[in-house]
Amino acid sequence: MSKVIETLTESVRGRVMTASDPDYDDARAVHNAMQDRKPRAIVHCVDSADVMAAVAASRDFGLDLAIRGGGHSVPGFGTVDDGLVIDLSPMRGVRVDPAKRVARVGGGATLGDVDHATYPFGLAAPGGVVSTTGAGGLTLGGGIGYLTRSVGLSIDNLLSADVVLADGRQVTASDYQNEDLFWALRGGGGNFGVVTSFEFQLHEVGDVVGGPLFYEFDDATAVLECFRSYLSEAPEELGCFFAWQIAPPLPFIPRHRVGNLFCVLVTCWNGPHEQAERVLRPLRDAAEVKADGVDVMSFPALQSAFDDLVPKGMQYYWKADFATEVTDEAIAAHVEHGEKTPNVNSSMHLQLINGAAQRVGADETAFGHRDKTFVPLILGIWPDPADNEANTKWVRDYYAAIHPYSGSEGGYINFMSGDDDHRVPANYGANYQRLAAVKAAYDPENLFHINQNIPPAVGS
Ligand SMILES: Cc1cc2nc3c(=O)[nH]c(=O)nc-3n(C[C@H](O)[C@H](O)[C@H](O)COP(=O)(O)OP(=O)(O)OC[C@H]3O[C@@H](n4cnc5c(N)ncnc54)[C@H](O)[C@@H]3O)c2cc1C
């Protein structure tokens, strides 16, 4: 046994796995099967003490360190060849304080874990649109989802975080202590330390009126025009994103239309149910709705409704932007490339970061793109590595066609792929220099570098 494995085995309570373990291959697999890496050891941390020991071992033995929350990072930031992985999946407990409307969430919890714990109290923390995503990685990059328009990004609802730093200490970051660290954590990704627990403000969310509306592909221009105008002014309790979707066999899809390409508006109305018909009417009037999946459902049911379309073990290649508007030219480009959507798993999601998310100042958190409204995300997802070239080409061609109309170089750090490194400064926007200064204060040796990396500012 090597010295580092011996040290880890002696100092942590969780399991330390190496290539000699029979289930090593399962343990090293992340969501994106393209990221097939072989860590020296995977440390399943059960508490902050384990995390501190793993951070110390990485530092003392000079090993690259990856932090894994939910493992969803498309560039594979939750794993590393020949280094250490801090796997936080044993730390996924969620404690809800219904009186204060606050949840304490373990660093390795998924959005599904958070929803499961908060729903019985009629509460939710804003997350994304897929329940298997890690709350950790999603939150540290921003967190865009069904509730963004009404209560903001996930970071806008973060009250504090416990963080194990590069020097091995655990500190709490909030508006009242380590304020610079707290600022940086809210949008700066995994650059600053290992967050062992998050404290979130919760909101009243119980059963919502939501689900997908399917329209003919030929009506896409009308549907996109309606989406861009109506969702700029609609009540903020309405969350919505546009998507291409090859129809899977769902109960509300006519049998003979399964396999056809549609455009879809996925809705989430978290207001009074009796107002849902009125609020959704403009969307239903955008064009003829060919299949209607909107219903009253629990928020956890909506947040897990599309999990099967994005399973672990597929090939993932994405490209994304922020955009201030969706021009007519952009719509034409979307339609041209959307028509070539290669399979049932792949899509383009046009998400929204307006409403409450835009009422936070660009320098209040590290997420600087508060003037943007739209987040176009082209998702290439396919099962067979033999199809890598064709699928990545579809994503790249699509992106090249829409990017000139985005009006922004930066994109959402959580939607980047492995070949997007050159975009890092633009992704952090005007906050990049300040982030580099905070990095220099908390991680001067850049121990936490397997991420959308911010090198420490020299001379800070
Ligand atoms: C199928 C799918 C659906 C998605 N849907 C959405 C969505 O609706 N909205 C949205 O905003 N994003 C979404 N994303 C993007 C998602 O936010 C990012 O992939 C995010 O990085 C995932 O976090 P994770 O913890 O699962 O990933 P991991 O791969 O485990 O980690 C990703 C990064 O976050 C860091 N990290 C994770 N946890 C911690 C922690 N506790 N402390 C410190 N660093 C940590 C890691 O070091 C790494 O750099 C989706 C991704 C996928 C694959």
Coordinates of C-alpha atoms and ligand atoms in Angstrom, one line a residue:
M1 CA 0.0 0.0 0.0
S2 CA 1.4 3.4 -0.9
K3 CA 2.1 6.0 1.8
V4 CA -0.7 8.3 0.7
I5 CA -3.3 5.4 0.7
E6 CA -2.0 4.3 4.1
T7 CA -2.3 7.9 5.5
L8 CA -5.8 8.3 4.1
T9 CA -7.0 4.9 5.4
E10 CA -5.7 5.7 8.9
S11 CA -7.2 9.2 9.0
V12 CA -10.7 9.0 7.4
R13 CA -13.8 7.1 8.5
G14 CA -15.3 6.9 5.0
R15 CA -14.2 4.3 2.4
V16 CA -10.9 4.9 0.5
M17 CA -11.1 3.1 -2.8
T18 CA -8.3 2.3 -5.2
A19 CA -7.9 0.4 -8.5
S20 CA -7.6 -2.8 -6.4
D21 CA -11.2 -2.6 -5.2
P22 CA -13.7 -4.7 -7.2
D23 CA -16.2 -1.8 -7.4
Y24 CA -13.6 0.8 -8.3
D25 CA -14.9 1.2 -11.9
D26 CA -18.4 2.0 -10.5
A27 CA -17.0 4.5 -8.0
R28 CA -14.9 6.4 -10.6
A29 CA -17.7 6.7 -13.2
V30 CA -19.1 10.2 -13.5
H31 CA -22.3 11.3 -15.3
N32 CA -20.5 12.0 -18.6
A33 CA -19.1 8.7 -19.9
M34 CA -16.6 10.6 -22.1
Q35 CA -14.7 11.5 -18.9
D36 CA -13.2 8.1 -18.3
R37 CA -10.5 8.9 -15.7
K38 CA -8.6 6.7 -13.2
P39 CA -8.0 8.5 -9.9
R40 CA -5.3 7.2 -7.5
A41 CA -7.9 7.1 -4.8
I42 CA -11.5 8.0 -4.3
V43 CA -12.2 9.1 -0.7
H44 CA -15.8 8.8 0.3
C45 CA -16.0 11.5 2.9
V46 CA -18.6 11.1 5.7
D47 CA -17.9 14.4 7.5
S48 CA -15.8 17.5 7.5
A49 CA -13.0 15.8 9.3
D50 CA -12.7 13.3 6.4
V51 CA -12.7 16.2 3.9
M52 CA -9.9 18.0 5.9
A53 CA -7.8 14.8 6.0
A54 CA -8.2 14.3 2.2
V55 CA -7.4 18.0 1.5
A56 CA -4.2 17.6 3.6
A57 CA -3.2 14.4 1.9
S58 CA -3.6 15.9 -1.5
R59 CA -1.5 18.9 -0.4
D60 CA 1.2 16.9 1.4
F61 CA 1.6 14.3 -1.3
G62 CA 1.3 16.7 -4.2
L63 CA -1.6 15.0 -5.8
D64 CA -4.2 16.7 -8.0
L65 CA -7.5 17.0 -6.2
A66 CA -11.0 16.8 -7.7
I67 CA -14.1 17.5 -5.6
R68 CA -17.2 15.5 -6.6
G69 CA -20.7 16.5 -5.5
G70 CA -23.3 15.0 -7.9
G71 CA -20.8 14.2 -10.6
H72 CA -22.7 16.0 -13.3
S73 CA -19.9 18.3 -14.6
V74 CA -19.8 17.8 -18.4
P75 CA -16.0 18.5 -18.5
G76 CA -15.6 15.9 -15.7
F77 CA -14.4 18.2 -12.9
G78 CA -15.5 15.6 -10.4
T79 CA -12.7 13.2 -11.3
V80 CA -9.0 13.3 -12.2
D81 CA -6.4 10.9 -13.5
D82 CA -3.9 9.7 -10.9
G83 CA -5.1 12.2 -8.3
L84 CA -7.5 12.2 -5.3
V85 CA -11.2 12.5 -5.6
I86 CA -13.1 13.8 -2.6
D87 CA -16.5 12.1 -3.2
L88 CA -19.1 13.9 -1.1
S89 CA -21.9 11.5 -1.9
P90 CA -22.1 10.1 1.7
M91 CA -22.7 13.7 2.9
R92 CA -26.1 14.3 1.5
G93 CA -28.3 14.8 4.6
V94 CA -30.8 17.7 4.6
R95 CA -32.2 19.3 7.7
V96 CA -35.2 21.5 7.3
D97 CA -36.1 24.2 9.9
P98 CA -39.7 25.0 8.9
A99 CA -40.1 27.8 11.3
K100 CA -37.1 29.8 9.9
R101 CA -37.7 28.4 6.4
V102 CA -34.1 27.3 6.1
A103 CA -32.4 24.1 5.1
R104 CA -29.0 22.9 6.0
V105 CA -27.8 20.7 3.0
G106 CA -24.9 18.4 2.9
G107 CA -22.1 19.2 0.3
G108 CA -22.9 16.0 -1.7
A109 CA -26.7 16.2 -1.8
T110 CA -28.5 16.1 -5.1
L111 CA -31.4 18.4 -6.0
G112 CA -33.6 15.3 -5.5
D113 CA -32.3 14.9 -1.9
V114 CA -33.2 18.6 -1.2
D115 CA -36.7 18.3 -2.8
H116 CA -37.4 15.1 -0.9
A117 CA -36.6 16.7 2.4
T118 CA -38.3 20.1 1.9
Y119 CA -41.5 19.1 0.0
P120 CA -43.3 17.6 3.1
F121 CA -43.0 21.1 4.6
G122 CA -44.4 22.8 1.5
L123 CA -41.1 24.4 0.9
A124 CA -38.3 24.3 -1.7
A125 CA -34.9 25.7 -2.4
P126 CA -34.4 26.9 -6.0
G127 CA -32.4 24.4 -8.0
G128 CA -32.4 23.3 -11.6
V129 CA -34.6 21.1 -13.9
V130 CA -33.1 17.6 -13.3
S131 CA -33.2 15.9 -9.8
T132 CA -29.9 14.0 -10.1
T133 CA -27.8 17.1 -10.4
G134 CA -25.6 17.9 -7.4
A135 CA -26.8 20.8 -5.3
G136 CA -23.1 21.6 -4.7
G137 CA -21.8 22.1 -8.2
L138 CA -25.0 23.7 -9.4
T139 CA -25.1 26.2 -6.6
L140 CA -21.5 27.2 -6.7
G141 CA -21.8 28.1 -10.4
G142 CA -25.1 30.0 -9.9
G143 CA -28.1 27.6 -10.2
I144 CA -30.7 28.1 -12.9
G145 CA -34.0 26.4 -12.7
Y146 CA -37.8 26.5 -12.5
L147 CA -37.9 29.0 -9.6
T148 CA -35.2 31.5 -11.0
R149 CA -37.7 34.1 -12.2
S150 CA -39.6 34.2 -8.9
V151 CA -36.9 33.8 -6.2
G152 CA -33.6 34.1 -8.1
L153 CA -30.6 31.8 -8.7
S154 CA -29.7 29.2 -6.1
I155 CA -26.8 31.5 -5.0
D156 CA -29.3 34.3 -4.3
N157 CA -30.8 32.0 -1.7
L158 CA -27.6 30.8 -0.1
L159 CA -27.3 32.1 3.5
S160 CA -24.0 30.5 4.5
A161 CA -21.6 27.7 3.7
D162 CA -19.1 25.7 5.7
V163 CA -15.9 25.4 3.6
V164 CA -12.8 23.4 4.1
L165 CA -10.0 25.6 2.7
A166 CA -6.7 24.7 1.1
D167 CA -4.9 25.0 4.4
G168 CA -7.1 22.4 5.9
R169 CA -9.2 24.6 8.2
Q170 CA -13.0 24.7 8.0
V171 CA -14.6 28.1 8.1
T172 CA -18.1 29.5 7.7
A173 CA -18.7 32.0 5.0
S174 CA -21.8 34.3 5.1
D175 CA -22.7 37.9 4.9
Y176 CA -21.2 38.2 8.5
Q177 CA -18.0 36.2 8.4
N178 CA -15.5 35.7 5.6
E179 CA -17.6 37.9 3.5
D180 CA -15.1 38.0 0.6
L181 CA -15.2 34.2 0.5
F182 CA -19.0 34.1 0.6
W183 CA -19.1 36.6 -2.3
A184 CA -16.7 34.4 -4.3
L185 CA -18.5 31.1 -3.6
R186 CA -21.7 32.5 -5.1
G187 CA -20.8 32.0 -8.8
G188 CA -17.0 31.2 -8.5
G189 CA -17.5 27.4 -8.7
G190 CA -15.3 24.9 -6.8
N191 CA -12.3 27.3 -6.8
F192 CA -12.2 28.2 -3.1
G193 CA -12.6 25.1 -1.1
V194 CA -14.8 22.1 -0.4
V195 CA -18.2 23.1 0.8
T196 CA -19.3 20.6 3.4
S197 CA -22.7 22.1 3.9
F198 CA -24.9 24.8 2.5
E199 CA -27.6 26.8 4.3
F200 CA -30.4 27.8 2.0
Q201 CA -33.4 30.1 2.3
L202 CA -36.5 28.1 1.5
H203 CA -39.7 29.3 -0.2
E204 CA -43.3 28.2 -0.3
V205 CA -43.5 25.6 -3.1
G206 CA -45.8 22.7 -2.8
D207 CA -47.8 21.4 -5.8
V208 CA -47.3 23.3 -9.0
V209 CA -49.1 23.5 -12.3
G210 CA -46.5 22.5 -14.8
G211 CA -45.1 20.2 -17.4
P212 CA -44.5 20.3 -21.2
L213 CA -46.6 21.8 -24.0
F214 CA -45.7 20.2 -27.4
Y215 CA -46.1 22.1 -30.6
E216 CA -45.3 21.2 -34.2
F217 CA -41.7 21.8 -35.2
D218 CA -43.0 24.0 -38.1
D219 CA -44.5 26.4 -35.5
A220 CA -41.2 26.9 -33.8
T221 CA -40.7 30.5 -34.9
A222 CA -44.1 31.5 -33.5
V223 CA -43.5 29.6 -30.3
L224 CA -40.0 31.2 -29.8
E225 CA -41.4 34.7 -30.6
C226 CA -44.1 34.1 -27.9
F227 CA -41.5 32.8 -25.5
R228 CA -39.2 35.8 -25.8
S229 CA -41.9 38.4 -25.5
Y230 CA -44.3 36.8 -23.0
L231 CA -41.7 35.5 -20.6
S232 CA -40.2 39.0 -20.4
E233 CA -43.4 40.3 -18.7
A234 CA -45.3 37.2 -17.4
P235 CA -45.9 36.9 -13.6
E236 CA -42.6 35.8 -12.0
E237 CA -44.2 32.7 -10.4
L238 CA -44.1 31.3 -14.0
G239 CA -40.9 29.4 -14.8
C240 CA -40.5 28.2 -18.4
F241 CA -37.9 27.0 -20.8
F242 CA -38.1 26.3 -24.5
A243 CA -36.7 23.0 -25.9
W244 CA -36.5 20.8 -29.0
Q245 CA -37.8 17.3 -28.2
I246 CA -38.0 14.2 -30.3
A247 CA -41.2 12.7 -28.6
P248 CA -40.5 9.8 -26.3
P249 CA -43.4 7.3 -25.6
L250 CA -45.2 9.3 -22.9
P251 CA -48.9 8.8 -22.0
F252 CA -50.0 12.1 -23.3
I253 CA -48.1 11.8 -26.7
P254 CA -50.3 10.3 -29.5
R255 CA -48.8 6.9 -30.3
H256 CA -48.3 7.7 -34.0
R257 CA -46.3 10.9 -33.1
V258 CA -43.6 9.1 -31.0
G259 CA -40.3 9.8 -32.6
N260 CA -41.3 13.0 -34.3
L261 CA -39.5 16.3 -33.6
F262 CA -41.5 18.9 -31.7
C263 CA -40.7 22.2 -30.0
V264 CA -41.7 22.3 -26.4
L265 CA -42.4 24.8 -23.6
V266 CA -41.7 23.3 -20.2
T267 CA -43.7 25.2 -17.7
C268 CA -43.9 25.6 -13.9
W269 CA -46.5 27.8 -12.3
N270 CA -46.0 28.2 -8.6
G271 CA -48.9 30.6 -8.1
P272 CA -52.6 30.1 -7.1
H273 CA -53.8 27.1 -9.2
E274 CA -57.0 28.9 -10.2
Q275 CA -54.8 31.5 -12.1
A276 CA -52.8 28.8 -14.1
E277 CA -55.2 28.7 -17.0
R278 CA -55.0 32.5 -17.5
V279 CA -51.3 32.7 -17.0
L280 CA -50.6 29.8 -19.4
R281 CA -53.1 30.9 -22.0
P282 CA -50.7 33.1 -24.1
L283 CA -48.4 30.1 -24.3
R284 CA -51.2 27.8 -25.4
D285 CA -52.2 30.4 -28.0
A286 CA -48.7 30.7 -29.5
A287 CA -49.6 27.9 -31.8
E288 CA -51.7 24.7 -31.7
V289 CA -50.7 22.5 -28.8
K290 CA -50.3 19.0 -30.2
A291 CA -49.7 17.2 -26.9
D292 CA -50.4 18.7 -23.4
G293 CA -48.4 17.4 -20.5
V294 CA -49.3 20.2 -18.1
D295 CA -51.0 19.1 -14.9
V296 CA -51.0 19.7 -11.1
M297 CA -48.0 17.9 -9.7
S298 CA -45.6 18.0 -6.8
F299 CA -42.5 20.1 -7.3
P300 CA -40.2 17.1 -6.8
A301 CA -42.2 15.3 -9.6
L302 CA -41.7 18.1 -12.0
Q303 CA -38.0 18.4 -11.1
S304 CA -37.5 14.7 -11.8
A305 CA -39.8 14.5 -14.9
F306 CA -36.9 14.6 -17.4
D307 CA -34.3 12.6 -15.5
D308 CA -34.7 9.6 -17.8
L309 CA -33.7 11.7 -20.8
V310 CA -30.4 12.6 -19.3
P311 CA -29.1 9.4 -17.7
K312 CA -25.7 8.7 -16.3
G313 CA -23.3 6.9 -18.7
M314 CA -24.1 8.7 -22.0
Q315 CA -21.7 10.8 -24.0
Y316 CA -22.2 14.5 -23.2
Y317 CA -21.0 17.5 -25.1
W318 CA -22.6 20.9 -24.6
K319 CA -22.1 24.6 -25.6
A320 CA -23.8 27.6 -24.1
D321 CA -24.0 31.4 -24.0
F322 CA -25.6 34.2 -22.1
A323 CA -27.8 36.4 -24.3
T324 CA -29.5 39.7 -23.7
E325 CA -32.1 39.1 -26.4
V326 CA -33.2 36.5 -28.9
T327 CA -33.2 38.3 -32.2
D328 CA -35.2 37.2 -35.3
E329 CA -31.8 36.1 -36.8
A330 CA -31.1 34.0 -33.8
I331 CA -34.5 32.4 -34.0
A332 CA -33.9 31.5 -37.7
A333 CA -30.5 29.9 -36.7
H334 CA -32.2 28.0 -33.9
V335 CA -34.8 26.6 -36.3
E336 CA -32.3 25.7 -39.0
H337 CA -30.1 23.7 -36.5
G338 CA -32.9 22.5 -34.2
E339 CA -34.4 20.7 -37.2
K340 CA -31.2 18.5 -37.2
T341 CA -31.6 17.5 -33.5
P342 CA -30.0 14.1 -33.7
N343 CA -31.7 12.0 -31.1
V344 CA -34.3 11.9 -28.2
N345 CA -31.7 12.9 -25.6
S346 CA -30.2 15.9 -27.4
S347 CA -31.8 19.3 -27.4
M348 CA -31.4 23.0 -27.1
H349 CA -32.8 24.5 -23.9
L350 CA -33.4 28.2 -23.9
Q351 CA -33.6 29.1 -20.2
L352 CA -34.3 32.4 -18.5
I353 CA -32.4 34.3 -15.8
N354 CA -34.7 37.4 -15.6
G355 CA -37.1 38.4 -12.9
A356 CA -35.7 38.1 -9.4
A357 CA -32.3 37.0 -10.7
Q358 CA -31.9 40.4 -12.4
R359 CA -32.7 42.3 -9.2
V360 CA -29.4 41.3 -7.7
G361 CA -26.5 43.7 -8.6
A362 CA -23.7 42.4 -10.9
D363 CA -21.1 42.9 -8.1
E364 CA -23.2 41.6 -5.2
T365 CA -22.2 38.0 -6.0
A366 CA -19.5 36.5 -8.2
F367 CA -22.2 35.7 -10.8
G368 CA -21.7 38.8 -12.9
H369 CA -24.0 38.4 -15.8
R370 CA -27.1 40.0 -14.2
D371 CA -28.0 42.0 -17.3
K372 CA -28.6 38.8 -19.4
T373 CA -32.0 37.3 -19.8
F374 CA -31.5 34.2 -21.9
V375 CA -29.3 31.1 -21.5
P376 CA -29.2 29.1 -24.7
L377 CA -27.7 25.7 -24.1
I378 CA -27.1 23.1 -26.8
L379 CA -27.1 19.7 -25.3
G380 CA -25.5 16.9 -27.3
I381 CA -26.2 13.6 -25.4
W382 CA -25.9 10.2 -27.1
P383 CA -25.2 6.6 -26.1
D384 CA -22.6 5.4 -28.5
P385 CA -19.0 6.7 -28.6
A386 CA -18.9 5.7 -32.3
D387 CA -21.2 8.7 -32.9
N388 CA -19.0 11.2 -31.1
E389 CA -17.9 13.0 -34.2
A390 CA -21.3 13.5 -35.7
N391 CA -22.9 14.7 -32.5
T392 CA -20.1 17.1 -31.4
K393 CA -20.3 18.5 -34.9
W394 CA -24.0 19.1 -34.5
V395 CA -23.4 21.0 -31.2
R396 CA -20.5 23.0 -32.6
D397 CA -22.3 24.0 -35.9
Y398 CA -25.4 25.0 -34.0
Y399 CA -23.4 27.1 -31.5
A400 CA -21.4 28.8 -34.3
A401 CA -24.7 29.8 -35.9
I402 CA -26.3 31.3 -32.8
H403 CA -23.2 32.8 -31.0
P404 CA -22.9 35.9 -33.2
Y405 CA -26.4 36.9 -32.0
S406 CA -25.8 36.4 -28.3
G407 CA -24.2 39.8 -27.7
S408 CA -21.9 38.3 -25.0
E409 CA -18.7 36.3 -25.0
G410 CA -19.4 34.8 -21.6
G411 CA -21.5 31.8 -20.8
Y412 CA -22.7 29.9 -17.7
I413 CA -19.7 28.2 -16.1
N414 CA -21.9 25.1 -15.3
F415 CA -22.8 24.6 -19.0
M416 CA -19.3 24.6 -20.4
S417 CA -17.5 21.7 -22.0
G418 CA -13.9 20.6 -21.7
D419 CA -12.7 22.7 -24.7
D420 CA -14.2 25.9 -23.3
D421 CA -11.2 26.8 -21.1
H422 CA -10.4 29.9 -23.1
R423 CA -13.8 31.4 -22.1
V424 CA -13.1 31.3 -18.4
P425 CA -12.4 35.1 -17.9
A426 CA -15.5 36.0 -20.0
N427 CA -17.6 33.5 -18.1
Y428 CA -16.9 35.3 -14.9
G429 CA -17.2 38.7 -16.6
A430 CA -16.4 41.9 -14.7
N431 CA -15.9 40.0 -11.5
Y432 CA -12.9 38.0 -12.7
Q433 CA -10.1 40.2 -11.2
R434 CA -11.8 40.3 -7.8
L435 CA -12.3 36.5 -7.9
A436 CA -8.6 36.1 -8.7
A437 CA -7.7 38.3 -5.6
V438 CA -10.0 36.2 -3.4
K439 CA -8.4 33.1 -4.8
A440 CA -5.0 34.4 -3.9
A441 CA -6.1 35.0 -0.3
Y442 CA -7.8 31.5 0.2
D443 CA -6.0 29.2 -2.2
P444 CA -2.6 30.8 -3.2
E445 CA -1.2 27.5 -4.5
N446 CA -4.2 26.8 -6.6
L447 CA -4.9 23.4 -4.9
F448 CA -8.5 23.5 -6.1
H449 CA -7.8 23.7 -9.9
I450 CA -10.0 21.0 -11.3
N451 CA -12.8 23.4 -12.2
Q452 CA -13.5 26.5 -14.4
N453 CA -10.2 27.6 -12.9
I454 CA -9.4 31.1 -11.6
P455 CA -5.6 31.3 -11.1
P456 CA -4.7 33.3 -8.0
A457 CA -3.8 36.9 -8.8
V458 CA -0.1 37.6 -8.6
G459 CA 0.9 40.1 -6.0
S460 CA -2.5 40.2 -4.2
Ligands
LIG1 C1 -28.2 16.3 -16.8 C2 -27.8 17.7 -16.3 C3 -28.8 18.6 -16.0 C4 -28.4 19.9 -15.5 N1 -29.4 20.8 -15.3 C5 -29.0 22.0 -14.8 C6 -30.0 23.0 -14.4 O1 -31.2 22.8 -14.6 N2 -29.6 24.2 -13.9 C7 -28.2 24.4 -13.7 O2 -28.0 25.5 -13.2 N3 -27.3 23.6 -14.1 C8 -27.6 22.4 -14.6 N4 -26.7 21.5 -14.9 C9 -25.3 21.8 -14.8 C10 -24.8 21.6 -13.4 O3 -25.1 22.7 -12.6 C11 -23.2 21.4 -13.4 O4 -22.9 20.3 -14.2 C12 -22.7 21.3 -12.0 O5 -21.3 21.4 -12.0 C13 -23.1 20.0 -11.4 O6 -22.7 19.9 -10.1 P1 -22.4 18.5 -9.5 O7 -22.1 18.6 -8.0 O8 -23.4 17.5 -9.9 O9 -21.1 18.1 -10.3 P2 -19.6 17.6 -10.0 O10 -19.1 17.0 -11.2 O11 -19.6 16.7 -8.8 O12 -18.9 19.0 -9.6 C14 -18.9 20.0 -10.5 C15 -18.0 21.1 -10.0 O13 -18.5 21.6 -8.8 C16 -17.5 21.5 -7.8 N5 -18.2 21.0 -6.6 C17 -19.3 20.2 -6.5 N6 -19.7 20.1 -5.2 C18 -18.9 20.9 -4.5 C19 -18.8 21.2 -3.1 N7 -19.6 20.7 -2.2 N8 -17.8 22.0 -2.7 C20 -16.9 22.5 -3.6 N9 -17.0 22.3 -4.9 C21 -17.9 21.5 -5.4 C22 -16.6 20.4 -8.3 O14 -15.3 20.6 -7.8 C23 -16.6 20.7 -9.8 O15 -15.7 21.7 -10.1 C24 -27.0 20.2 -15.4 C25 -26.1 19.2 -15.7 C26 -26.4 18.0 -16.2 C27 -25.4 17.0 -16.5

